XYZ file of C-alpha atoms in Angstrom:
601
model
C -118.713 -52.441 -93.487
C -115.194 -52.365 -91.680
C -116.667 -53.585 -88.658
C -118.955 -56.024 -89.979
C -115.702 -57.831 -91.896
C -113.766 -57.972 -88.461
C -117.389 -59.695 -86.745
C -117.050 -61.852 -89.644
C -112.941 -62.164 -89.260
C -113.343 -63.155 -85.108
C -116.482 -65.298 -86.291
C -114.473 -67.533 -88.076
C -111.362 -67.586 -86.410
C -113.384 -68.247 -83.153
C -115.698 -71.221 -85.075
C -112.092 -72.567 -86.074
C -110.767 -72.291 -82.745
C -113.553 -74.470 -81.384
C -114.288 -76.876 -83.785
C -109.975 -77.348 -83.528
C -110.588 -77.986 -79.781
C -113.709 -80.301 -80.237
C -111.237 -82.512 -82.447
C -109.222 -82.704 -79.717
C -111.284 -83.302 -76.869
C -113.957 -85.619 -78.773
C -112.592 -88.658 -78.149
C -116.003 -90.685 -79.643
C -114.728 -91.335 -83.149
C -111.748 -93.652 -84.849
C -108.365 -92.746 -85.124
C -105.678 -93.822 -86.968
C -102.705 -95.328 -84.686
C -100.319 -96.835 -87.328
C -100.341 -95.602 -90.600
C -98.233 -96.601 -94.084
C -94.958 -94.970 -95.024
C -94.873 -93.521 -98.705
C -93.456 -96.758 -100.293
C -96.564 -99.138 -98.726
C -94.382 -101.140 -97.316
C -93.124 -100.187 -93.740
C -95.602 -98.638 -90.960
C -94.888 -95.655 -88.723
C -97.344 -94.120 -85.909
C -99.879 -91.685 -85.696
C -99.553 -89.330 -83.090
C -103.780 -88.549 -83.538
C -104.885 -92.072 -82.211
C -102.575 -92.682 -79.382
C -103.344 -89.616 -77.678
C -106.465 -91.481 -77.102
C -104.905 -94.258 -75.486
C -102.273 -92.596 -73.602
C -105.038 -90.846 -71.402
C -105.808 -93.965 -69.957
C -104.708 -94.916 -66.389
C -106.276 -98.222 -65.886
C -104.860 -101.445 -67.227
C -105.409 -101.995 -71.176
C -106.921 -104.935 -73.463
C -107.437 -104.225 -77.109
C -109.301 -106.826 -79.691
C -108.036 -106.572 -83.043
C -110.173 -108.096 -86.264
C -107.700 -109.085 -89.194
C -109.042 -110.333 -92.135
C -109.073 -110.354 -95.809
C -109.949 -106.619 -97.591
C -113.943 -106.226 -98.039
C -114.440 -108.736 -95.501
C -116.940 -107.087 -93.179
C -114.321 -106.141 -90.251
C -115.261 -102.259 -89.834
C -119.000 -103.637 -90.211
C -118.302 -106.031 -87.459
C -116.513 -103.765 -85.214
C -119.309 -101.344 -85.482
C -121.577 -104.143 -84.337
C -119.462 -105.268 -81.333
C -119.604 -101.409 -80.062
C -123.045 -101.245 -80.856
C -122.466 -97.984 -83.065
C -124.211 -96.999 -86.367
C -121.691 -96.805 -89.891
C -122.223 -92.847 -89.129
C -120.524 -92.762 -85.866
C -117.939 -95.620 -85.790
C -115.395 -97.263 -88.058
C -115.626 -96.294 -91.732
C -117.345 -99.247 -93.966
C -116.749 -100.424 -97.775
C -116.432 -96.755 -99.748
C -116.938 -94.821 -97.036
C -113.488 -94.967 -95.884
C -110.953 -93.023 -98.136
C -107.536 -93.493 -98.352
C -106.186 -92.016 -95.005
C -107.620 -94.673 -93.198
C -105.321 -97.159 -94.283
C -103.136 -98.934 -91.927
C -104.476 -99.662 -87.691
C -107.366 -97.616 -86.547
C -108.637 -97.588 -83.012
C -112.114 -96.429 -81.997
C -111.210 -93.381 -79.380
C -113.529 -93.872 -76.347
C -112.216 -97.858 -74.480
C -115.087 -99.845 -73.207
C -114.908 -100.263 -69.350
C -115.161 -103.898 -68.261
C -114.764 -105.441 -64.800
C -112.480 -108.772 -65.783
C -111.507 -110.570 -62.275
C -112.152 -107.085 -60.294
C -109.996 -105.572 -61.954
C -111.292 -102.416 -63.796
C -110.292 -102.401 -67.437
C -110.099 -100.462 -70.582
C -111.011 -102.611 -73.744
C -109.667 -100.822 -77.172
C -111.033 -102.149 -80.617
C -108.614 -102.309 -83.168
C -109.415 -102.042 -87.021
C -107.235 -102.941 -89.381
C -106.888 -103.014 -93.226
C -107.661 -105.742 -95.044
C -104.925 -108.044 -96.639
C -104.816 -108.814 -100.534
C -105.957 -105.631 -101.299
C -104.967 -103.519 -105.105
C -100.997 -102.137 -104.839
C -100.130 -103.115 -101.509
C -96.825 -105.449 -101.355
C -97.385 -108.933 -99.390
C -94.802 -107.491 -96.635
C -96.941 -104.573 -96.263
C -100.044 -107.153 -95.703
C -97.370 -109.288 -92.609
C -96.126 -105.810 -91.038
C -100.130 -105.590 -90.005
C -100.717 -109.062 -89.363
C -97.902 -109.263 -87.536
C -98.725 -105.986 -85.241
C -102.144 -106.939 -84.601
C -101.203 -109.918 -83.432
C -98.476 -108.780 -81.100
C -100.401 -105.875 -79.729
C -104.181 -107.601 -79.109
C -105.302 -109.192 -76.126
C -107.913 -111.023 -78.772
C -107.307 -111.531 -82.368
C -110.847 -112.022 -84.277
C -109.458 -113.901 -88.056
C -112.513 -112.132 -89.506
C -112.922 -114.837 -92.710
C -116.016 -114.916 -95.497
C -117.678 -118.389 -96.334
C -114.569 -120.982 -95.314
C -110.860 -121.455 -94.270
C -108.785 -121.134 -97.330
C -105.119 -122.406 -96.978
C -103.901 -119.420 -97.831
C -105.902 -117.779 -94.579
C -103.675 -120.574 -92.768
C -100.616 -119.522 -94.733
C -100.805 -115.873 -93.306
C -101.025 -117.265 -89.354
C -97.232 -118.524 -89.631
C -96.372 -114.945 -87.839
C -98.817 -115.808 -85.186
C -97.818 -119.190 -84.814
C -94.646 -118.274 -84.491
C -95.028 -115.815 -81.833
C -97.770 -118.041 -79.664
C -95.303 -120.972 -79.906
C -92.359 -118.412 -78.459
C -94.370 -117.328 -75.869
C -97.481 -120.125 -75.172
C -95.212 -122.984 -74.922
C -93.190 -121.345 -72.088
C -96.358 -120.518 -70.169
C -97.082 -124.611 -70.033
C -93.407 -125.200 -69.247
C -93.457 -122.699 -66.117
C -96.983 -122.468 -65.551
C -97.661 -118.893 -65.180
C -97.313 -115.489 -67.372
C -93.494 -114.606 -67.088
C -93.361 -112.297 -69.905
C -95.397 -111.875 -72.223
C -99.612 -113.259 -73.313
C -99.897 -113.934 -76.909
C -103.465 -113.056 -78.192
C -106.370 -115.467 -77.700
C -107.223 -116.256 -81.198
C -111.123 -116.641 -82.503
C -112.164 -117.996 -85.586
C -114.536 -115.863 -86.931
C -116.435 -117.548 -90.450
C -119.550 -115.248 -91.771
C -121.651 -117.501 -93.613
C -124.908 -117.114 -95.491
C -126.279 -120.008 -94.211
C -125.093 -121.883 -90.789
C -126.372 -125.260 -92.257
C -123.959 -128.025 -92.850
C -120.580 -128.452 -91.052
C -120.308 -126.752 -87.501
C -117.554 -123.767 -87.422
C -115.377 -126.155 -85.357
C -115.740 -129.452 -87.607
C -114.478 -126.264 -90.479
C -111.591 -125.481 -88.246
C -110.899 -129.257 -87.215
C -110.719 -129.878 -91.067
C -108.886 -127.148 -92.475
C -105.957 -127.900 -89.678
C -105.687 -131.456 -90.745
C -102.445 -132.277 -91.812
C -102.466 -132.771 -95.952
C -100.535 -135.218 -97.339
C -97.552 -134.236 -98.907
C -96.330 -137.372 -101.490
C -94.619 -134.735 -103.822
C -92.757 -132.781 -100.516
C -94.063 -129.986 -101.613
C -92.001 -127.245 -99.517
C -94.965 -124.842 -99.337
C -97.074 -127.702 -98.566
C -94.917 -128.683 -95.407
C -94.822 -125.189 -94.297
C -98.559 -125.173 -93.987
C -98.513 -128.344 -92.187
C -96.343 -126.966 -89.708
C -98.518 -124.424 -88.906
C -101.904 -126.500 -88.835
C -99.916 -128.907 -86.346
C -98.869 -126.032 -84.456
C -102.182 -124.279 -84.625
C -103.703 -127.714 -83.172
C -101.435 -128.153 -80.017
C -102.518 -124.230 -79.148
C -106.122 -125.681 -78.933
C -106.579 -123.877 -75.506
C -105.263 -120.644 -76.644
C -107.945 -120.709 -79.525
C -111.939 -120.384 -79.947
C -114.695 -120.370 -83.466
C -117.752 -118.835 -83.992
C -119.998 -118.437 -86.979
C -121.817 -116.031 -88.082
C -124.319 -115.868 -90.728
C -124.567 -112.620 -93.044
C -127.341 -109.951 -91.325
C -129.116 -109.337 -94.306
C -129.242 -109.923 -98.108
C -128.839 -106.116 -99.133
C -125.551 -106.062 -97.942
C -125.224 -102.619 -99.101
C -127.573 -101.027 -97.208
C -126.854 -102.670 -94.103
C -125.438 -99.150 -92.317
C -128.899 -97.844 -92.880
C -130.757 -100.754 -91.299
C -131.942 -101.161 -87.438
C -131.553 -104.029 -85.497
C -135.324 -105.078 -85.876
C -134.473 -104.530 -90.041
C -131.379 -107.189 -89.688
C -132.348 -110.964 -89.404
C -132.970 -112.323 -86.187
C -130.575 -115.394 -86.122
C -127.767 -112.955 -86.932
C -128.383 -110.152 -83.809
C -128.826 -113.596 -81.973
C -125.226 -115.287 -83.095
C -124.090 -111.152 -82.930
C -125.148 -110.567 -78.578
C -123.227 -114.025 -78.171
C -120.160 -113.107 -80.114
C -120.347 -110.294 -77.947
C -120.655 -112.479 -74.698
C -117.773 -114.865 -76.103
C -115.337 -111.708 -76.485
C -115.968 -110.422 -73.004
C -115.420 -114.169 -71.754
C -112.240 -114.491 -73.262
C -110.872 -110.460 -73.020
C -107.901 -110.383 -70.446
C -105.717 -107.652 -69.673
C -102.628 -106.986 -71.841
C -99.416 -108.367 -69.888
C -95.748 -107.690 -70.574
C -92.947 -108.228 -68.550
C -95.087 -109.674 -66.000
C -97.195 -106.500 -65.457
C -100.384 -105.150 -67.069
C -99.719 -102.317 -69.421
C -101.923 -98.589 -69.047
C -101.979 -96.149 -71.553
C -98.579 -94.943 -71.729
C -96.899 -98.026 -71.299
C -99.207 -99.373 -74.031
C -98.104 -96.923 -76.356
C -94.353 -97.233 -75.650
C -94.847 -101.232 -76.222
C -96.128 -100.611 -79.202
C -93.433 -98.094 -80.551
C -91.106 -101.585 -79.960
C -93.216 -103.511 -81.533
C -92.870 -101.178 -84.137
C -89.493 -100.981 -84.605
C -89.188 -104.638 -84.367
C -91.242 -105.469 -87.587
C -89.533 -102.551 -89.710
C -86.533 -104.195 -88.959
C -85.338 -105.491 -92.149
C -87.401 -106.544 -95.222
C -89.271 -109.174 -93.866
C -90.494 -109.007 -90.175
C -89.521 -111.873 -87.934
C -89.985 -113.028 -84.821
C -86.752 -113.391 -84.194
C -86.064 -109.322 -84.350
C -89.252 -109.016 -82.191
C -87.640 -110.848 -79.822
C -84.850 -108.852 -79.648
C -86.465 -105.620 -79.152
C -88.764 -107.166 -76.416
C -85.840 -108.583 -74.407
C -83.521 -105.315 -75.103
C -84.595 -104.025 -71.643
C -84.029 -107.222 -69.766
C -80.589 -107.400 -71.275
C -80.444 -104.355 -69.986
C -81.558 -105.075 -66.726
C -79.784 -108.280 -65.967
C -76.873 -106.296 -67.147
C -77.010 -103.791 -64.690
C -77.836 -106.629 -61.580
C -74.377 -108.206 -63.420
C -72.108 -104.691 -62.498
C -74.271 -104.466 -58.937
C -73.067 -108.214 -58.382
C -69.149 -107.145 -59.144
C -69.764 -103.647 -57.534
C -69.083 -105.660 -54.052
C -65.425 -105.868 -54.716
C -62.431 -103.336 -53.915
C -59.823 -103.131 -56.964
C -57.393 -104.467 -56.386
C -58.100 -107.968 -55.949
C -56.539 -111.383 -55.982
C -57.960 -113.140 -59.363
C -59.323 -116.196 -57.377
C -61.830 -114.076 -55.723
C -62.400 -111.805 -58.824
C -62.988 -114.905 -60.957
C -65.416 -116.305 -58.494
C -67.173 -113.374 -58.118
C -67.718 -113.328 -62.047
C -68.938 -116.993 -61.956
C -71.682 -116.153 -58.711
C -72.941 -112.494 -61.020
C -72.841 -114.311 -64.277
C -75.046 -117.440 -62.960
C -77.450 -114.760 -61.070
C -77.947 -112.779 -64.372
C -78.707 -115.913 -66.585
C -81.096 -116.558 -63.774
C -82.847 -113.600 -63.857
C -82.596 -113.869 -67.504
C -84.079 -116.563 -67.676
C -87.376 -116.058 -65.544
C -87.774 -112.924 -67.470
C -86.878 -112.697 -71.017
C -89.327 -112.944 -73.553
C -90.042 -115.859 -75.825
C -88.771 -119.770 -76.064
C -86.627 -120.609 -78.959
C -85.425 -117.214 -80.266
C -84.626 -116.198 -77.070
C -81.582 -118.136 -77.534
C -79.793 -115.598 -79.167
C -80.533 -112.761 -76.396
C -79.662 -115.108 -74.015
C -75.875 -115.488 -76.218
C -75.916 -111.639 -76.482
C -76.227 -111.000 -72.676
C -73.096 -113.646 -72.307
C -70.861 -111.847 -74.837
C -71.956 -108.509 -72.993
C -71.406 -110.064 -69.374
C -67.871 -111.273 -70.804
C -67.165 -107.941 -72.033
C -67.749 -106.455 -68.679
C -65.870 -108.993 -67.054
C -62.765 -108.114 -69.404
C -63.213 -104.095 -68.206
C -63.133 -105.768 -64.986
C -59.860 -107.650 -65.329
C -58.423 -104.372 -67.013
C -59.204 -101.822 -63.873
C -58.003 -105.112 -61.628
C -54.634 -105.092 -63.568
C -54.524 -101.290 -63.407
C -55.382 -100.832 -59.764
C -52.854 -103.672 -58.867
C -50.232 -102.559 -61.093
C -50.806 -99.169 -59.371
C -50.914 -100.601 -55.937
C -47.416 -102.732 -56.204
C -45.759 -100.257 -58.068
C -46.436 -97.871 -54.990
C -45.163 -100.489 -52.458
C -42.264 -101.194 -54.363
C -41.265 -97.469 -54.677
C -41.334 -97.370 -51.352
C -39.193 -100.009 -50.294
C -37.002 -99.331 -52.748
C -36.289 -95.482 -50.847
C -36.567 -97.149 -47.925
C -33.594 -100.016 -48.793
C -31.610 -96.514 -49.952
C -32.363 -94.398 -46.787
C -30.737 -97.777 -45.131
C -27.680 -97.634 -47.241
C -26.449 -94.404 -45.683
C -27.485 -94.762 -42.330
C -25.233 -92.416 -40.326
C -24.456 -94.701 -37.442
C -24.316 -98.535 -39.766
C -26.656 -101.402 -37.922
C -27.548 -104.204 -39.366
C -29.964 -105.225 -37.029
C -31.919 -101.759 -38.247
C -31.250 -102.687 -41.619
C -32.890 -106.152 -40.997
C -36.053 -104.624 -39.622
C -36.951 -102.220 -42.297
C -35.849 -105.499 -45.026
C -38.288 -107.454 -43.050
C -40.944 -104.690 -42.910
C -40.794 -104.434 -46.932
C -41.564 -107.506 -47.422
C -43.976 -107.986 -44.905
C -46.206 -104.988 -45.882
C -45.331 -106.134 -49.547
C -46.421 -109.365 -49.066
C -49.576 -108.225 -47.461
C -50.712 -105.287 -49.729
C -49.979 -106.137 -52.730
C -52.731 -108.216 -54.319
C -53.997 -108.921 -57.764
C -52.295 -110.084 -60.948
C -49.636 -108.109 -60.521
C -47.819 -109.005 -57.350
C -46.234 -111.910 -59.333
C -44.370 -110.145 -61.433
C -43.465 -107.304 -58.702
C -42.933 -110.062 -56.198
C -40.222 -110.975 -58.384
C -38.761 -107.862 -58.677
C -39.134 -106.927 -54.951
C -36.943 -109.804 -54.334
C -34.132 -108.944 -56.473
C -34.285 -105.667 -55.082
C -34.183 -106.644 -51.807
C -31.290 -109.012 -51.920
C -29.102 -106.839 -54.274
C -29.908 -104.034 -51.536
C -29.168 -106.821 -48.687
C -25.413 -107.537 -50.631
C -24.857 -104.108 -50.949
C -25.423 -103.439 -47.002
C -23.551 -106.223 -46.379
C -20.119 -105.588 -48.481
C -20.289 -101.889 -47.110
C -21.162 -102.803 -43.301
C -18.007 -103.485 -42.071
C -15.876 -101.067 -44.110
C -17.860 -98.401 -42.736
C -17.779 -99.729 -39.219
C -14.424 -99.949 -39.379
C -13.787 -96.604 -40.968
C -16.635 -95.005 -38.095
C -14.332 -96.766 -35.287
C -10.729 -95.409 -36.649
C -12.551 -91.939 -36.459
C -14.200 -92.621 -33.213
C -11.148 -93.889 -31.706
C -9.056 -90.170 -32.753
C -11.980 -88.193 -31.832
C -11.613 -89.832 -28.346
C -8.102 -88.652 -28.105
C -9.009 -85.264 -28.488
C -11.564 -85.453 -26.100
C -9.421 -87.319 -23.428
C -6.615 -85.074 -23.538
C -7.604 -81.781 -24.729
C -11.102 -81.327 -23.056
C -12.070 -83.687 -20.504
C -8.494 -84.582 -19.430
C -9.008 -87.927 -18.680
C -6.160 -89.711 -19.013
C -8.090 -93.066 -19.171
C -10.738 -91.835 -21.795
C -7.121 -91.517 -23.733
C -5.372 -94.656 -23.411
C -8.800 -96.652 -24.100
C -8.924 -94.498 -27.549
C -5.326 -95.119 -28.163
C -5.460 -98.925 -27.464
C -8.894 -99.125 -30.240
C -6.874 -96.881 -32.814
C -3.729 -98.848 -33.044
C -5.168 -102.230 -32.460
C -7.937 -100.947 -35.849
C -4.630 -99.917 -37.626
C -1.851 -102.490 -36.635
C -3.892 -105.840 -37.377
C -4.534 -104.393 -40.309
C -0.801 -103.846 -41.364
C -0.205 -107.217 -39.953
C -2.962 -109.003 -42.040
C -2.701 -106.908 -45.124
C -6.119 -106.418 -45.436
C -8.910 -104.572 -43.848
C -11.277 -107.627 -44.352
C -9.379 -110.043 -42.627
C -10.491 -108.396 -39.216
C -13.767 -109.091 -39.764
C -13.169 -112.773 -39.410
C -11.767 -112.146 -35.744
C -13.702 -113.249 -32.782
C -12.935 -109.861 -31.169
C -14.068 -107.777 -33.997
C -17.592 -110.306 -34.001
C -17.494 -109.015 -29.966
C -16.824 -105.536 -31.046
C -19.753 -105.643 -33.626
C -22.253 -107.414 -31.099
C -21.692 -104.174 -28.743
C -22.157 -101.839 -31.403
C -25.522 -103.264 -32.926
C -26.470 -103.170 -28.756
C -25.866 -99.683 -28.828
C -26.605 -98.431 -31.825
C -29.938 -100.314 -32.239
C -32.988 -101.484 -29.958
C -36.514 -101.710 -30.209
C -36.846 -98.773 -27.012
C -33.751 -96.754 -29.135
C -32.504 -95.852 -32.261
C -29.439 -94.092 -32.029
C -29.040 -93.415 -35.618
C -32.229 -91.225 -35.079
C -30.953 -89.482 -31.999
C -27.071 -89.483 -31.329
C -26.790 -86.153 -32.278
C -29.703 -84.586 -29.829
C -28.662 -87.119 -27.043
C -24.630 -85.765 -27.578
C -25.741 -82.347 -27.581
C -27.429 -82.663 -24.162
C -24.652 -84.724 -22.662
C -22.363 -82.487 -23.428
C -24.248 -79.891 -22.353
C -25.100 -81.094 -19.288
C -21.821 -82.369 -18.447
C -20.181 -79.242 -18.448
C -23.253 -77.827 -16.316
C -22.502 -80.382 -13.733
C -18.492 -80.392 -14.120
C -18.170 -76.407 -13.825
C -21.068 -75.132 -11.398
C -21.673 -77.964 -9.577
C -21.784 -77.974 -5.792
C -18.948 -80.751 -4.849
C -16.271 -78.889 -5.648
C -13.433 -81.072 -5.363
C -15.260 -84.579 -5.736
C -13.847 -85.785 -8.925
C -11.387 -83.167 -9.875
C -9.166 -85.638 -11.097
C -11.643 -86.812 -13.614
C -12.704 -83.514 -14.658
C -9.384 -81.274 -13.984
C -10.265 -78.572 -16.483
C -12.963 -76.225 -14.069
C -11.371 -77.377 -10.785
C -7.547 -75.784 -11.289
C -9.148 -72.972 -12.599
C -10.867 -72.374 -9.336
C -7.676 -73.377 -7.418
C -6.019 -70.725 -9.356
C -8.238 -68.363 -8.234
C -8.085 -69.324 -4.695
C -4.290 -68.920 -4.265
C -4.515 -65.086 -5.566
């Protein structure tokens, strides 16, 4: 008994197992795609059906019937696929309650259209003006069948009621965004709205013609009351009549008078005029099936499936769906896009940079964008508003723009300045005072100033370079000759040591004396220090010293103290070991008495 209840255990675990998988893998059967949220208002997906359509690789088409409830669509579906009530789409009371919503038979039918292999989906929706559904329930799946079909069959019993006119407004709406555009530019940019067929089952196909039914109900009613409602509807029959070429009827009369046992019946059981009228409603379909285009491109499974999760969350936007949300949605990735060619544009230019050039730059990105824009974007008159959004987003680009060009020149002058400004100091206290040196490195400020700096900025630090410069050009000045002076007196007593303590020189002294009291006499004689500096012979005193002290070949504020060292040194090399003994001995005295000292011993 044990081992008979784990057979019977494995048994049905295993039977589970595998009828799990078949559910799965059987991909002959409907599916549910889009289903109703709690409330019967809103629509989310259904992960079940679009694992059906994701598999697919080739390009998609799907033909959606709409239509009022208990109208025939499943029944006509079924007939289009050629399947029996048993195997395809759920008809009358056969279908319970979790088939509500957008159902999609699981296996595509493969069609060649232009050479081009394609996948046709069939689409099976629930019926409007149905028992506790709201009327923005009924326009969430009008609105989705129409967006997401390649053919939209208006499945209607008898006639064309206004109100069956009424409930195209959506449509109309979203053929004039998108057909309208196609006869301005002349070929699919964005987006192909649905071909729509009429589709009127009659009992009898005497009498008017399907298109003198369609001709009629879109004739424009008078209106002597203006009725509002009334001039809605005109709008849309007008509009319904210039998309002539984007639209198609058919009758069909009613397949048998037992209309409740038609899922049982055969072909050769149905009447004959109706499989007739059926195989060319068939033929008309295929004629007028064309793959499902977006953006420019034909979609495959995946990117069916993630067009229609936009779709989706373009009609549960808000209470009511519109087309101007769907709009948004569909041109959210061109925004997106023309954004990003925007930033590539501007990516050209080096921060910082003069505003002229930034500016034009802006213009030249901003003009390609709206270009791009508009060959791309999706639909005619609401597009407007995308087109405003991708402006205000461009313009709030272009401010970050402005803000890192302010930064980086900001950053860029500040750095400049700083420099010039240690460099104006380092002149200040310049051991051996030139002003020729002093006017090089003022001229090199403002020359690399003038050439670096760029951007917004290098007004206001142009302006502030200046004021530094000539308040560090005043200072120089005022000190210049004070220090001079003060650098000569010393110079002039140093030289006295030198002449008569080292070298002996007896000229190298008088020349030092003569400089020191001439410095210090005029002085006394002028009172002031500053009155020398009007005196032609100090203006020839000063012209030597700028010669020496400063050349392009030598800077002697740089390298008096090396070059002094090595004179000296060498100097007393050549004065003391030398090999002309007494050449000169009465310019150097000091090493030659020493040896003559040496030679008398």
């Amino acid at each position: 008994m044990p081992a008979l209840s784990t057979v019977a255990v494995l048994a049905i675990f295993f039977s589970l197992f595998a009828s799990g998988s078949l559910s799965i893998e059987n991909f002959r059967q409907a599916f549910p795609i889009i289903e109703p949220d709690p409330g019967h208002t809103k629509l989310r997906l259904s992960r079940e059906g679009l694992e059906a359509i994701e598999k697919i690789v080739t390009p998609i088409a799907a033909v959606a019937v709409i239509g009022p409830y208990r109208s025939g669509k499943s029944f006509l579906l079924n007939q289009l696929l050629s399947l029996s009530c048993n195997e395809g789409f759920g008809v009358g009371h056969m279908r319970d309650t979790k088939t509500k919503g957008i159902w999609v038979w699981g296996t595509p039918v493969e069609v060649d259209i232009n050479g081009v292999k394609t996948s046709v989906f069939y689409l099976d929706t629930e019926g409007f003006e149905s028992v506790g559904k709201s009327n923005v329930y009924d326009d969430r799946i009008f609105s989705l069948a129409t967006v997401m079909s390649s053919v939209l069959i208006y499945n209607l019993p008898e006639t064309i009621r206004e109100a069956d006119i009424s409930r195209l407004s959506f449509a109309v709406e979203l053929a004039e965004e998108f057909y309208g555009r196609f006869l301005l530019q002349g070929q699919d940019v964005a987006f192909e709205p649905a071909k729509l067929l009429w589709l009127i089952q009659r009992d009898f196909l005497q009498g008017k013609s399907v298109k003198e039914m369609v001709d009629e109900a879109l004739r424009r009613v008078p209106n002597a009351n203006d009725d509002k409602n009334i001039d809605q509807v005109n709008r849309i029959r007008e509009s319904l009549a210039v998309m002539g070429d984007n639209s198609t009827a058919f009758s069909l009369p009613q397949p048998h008078l037992q209309r409740t046992k038609l899922c049982d019946m055969e072909d050769n059981e149905l009447e004959p005029i109706y499989v007739k009228k059926r195989d060319q409603l068939k033929a008309v379909v295929s004629s007028i099936i064309r793959p499902k285009i977006v953006q420019g491109k034909t979609l495959n499974g995946k990117d069916f499936v993630s067009f229609l999760e936009q779709i989706l969350e373009a009609l549960n936007k808000g209470e009511i769906p519109s087309t101007g949300s769907l709009m948004e949605v569909f041109n959210k990735g061109i925004l997106e896009r023309c954004l990003k060619l925007y930033n590539g544009h501007m990516a050209v230019l080096s921060f910082p940079t003069n505003e002229k050039s930034l500016h034009q730059t802006h213009e030249d990105a901003k003009s390609a964008s709206l270009v791009a824009f508009d060959e791309q974007h999706f639909g005619r008159h609401h597009a407007k508003r995308s087109a405003e959004q991708l402006v205000e987003e461009i313009e709030k680009a272009y401010k970050n723009f402005v803000l890192t060009n302010e930064y980086q020149s900001s950053k860029l002058c500040e750095a400049l300045y700083t420099s010039c400004e240690e460099k104006m100091d380092q002149l200040q206290i310049l051991r051996l005072p030139s002003m020729a040196k002093f006017n090089a490195g003022f001229n090199q400020c403002n020359r690399s100033f003038e050439h670096d700096c760029v951007g917004p900025s290098k007004t206001n630090y142009k302006m502030r370079m200046m004021k530094m410069l000539g308040k560090s050009k005043s200072l120089f000045i005022k000190e210049y000759n004070q220090r001079l002076f003060n650098w000569l007196v010393a110079f002039s007593l140093v030289m006295v040591v030198v002449g008569r303590f080292i070298l002996k020189f007896i000229l190298i002294e008088m020349g030092a004396w003569i400089l020191f009291i001439f410095l210090e006499t005029y002085t006394r004689l002028f009172w002031s220090s500053e009155s020398l500096y009007y005196n032609p012979v100090w203006h020839a005193v000063v012209k030597t010293w700028e010669s020496v002290v400063y050349s392009p070949v030598l800077d002697l504020d740089r390298w008096a103290i090396p070059l002094a060292v090595v004179a000296g040194i060498l100097l007393i090399y050549w004065r003391c070991y030398g090999r002309r003994k007494h050449v000169f001995c009465w310019i150097l005295p000091v090493c030659c008495n020493q040896k003559d000292e040496r030679r008398s011993e």
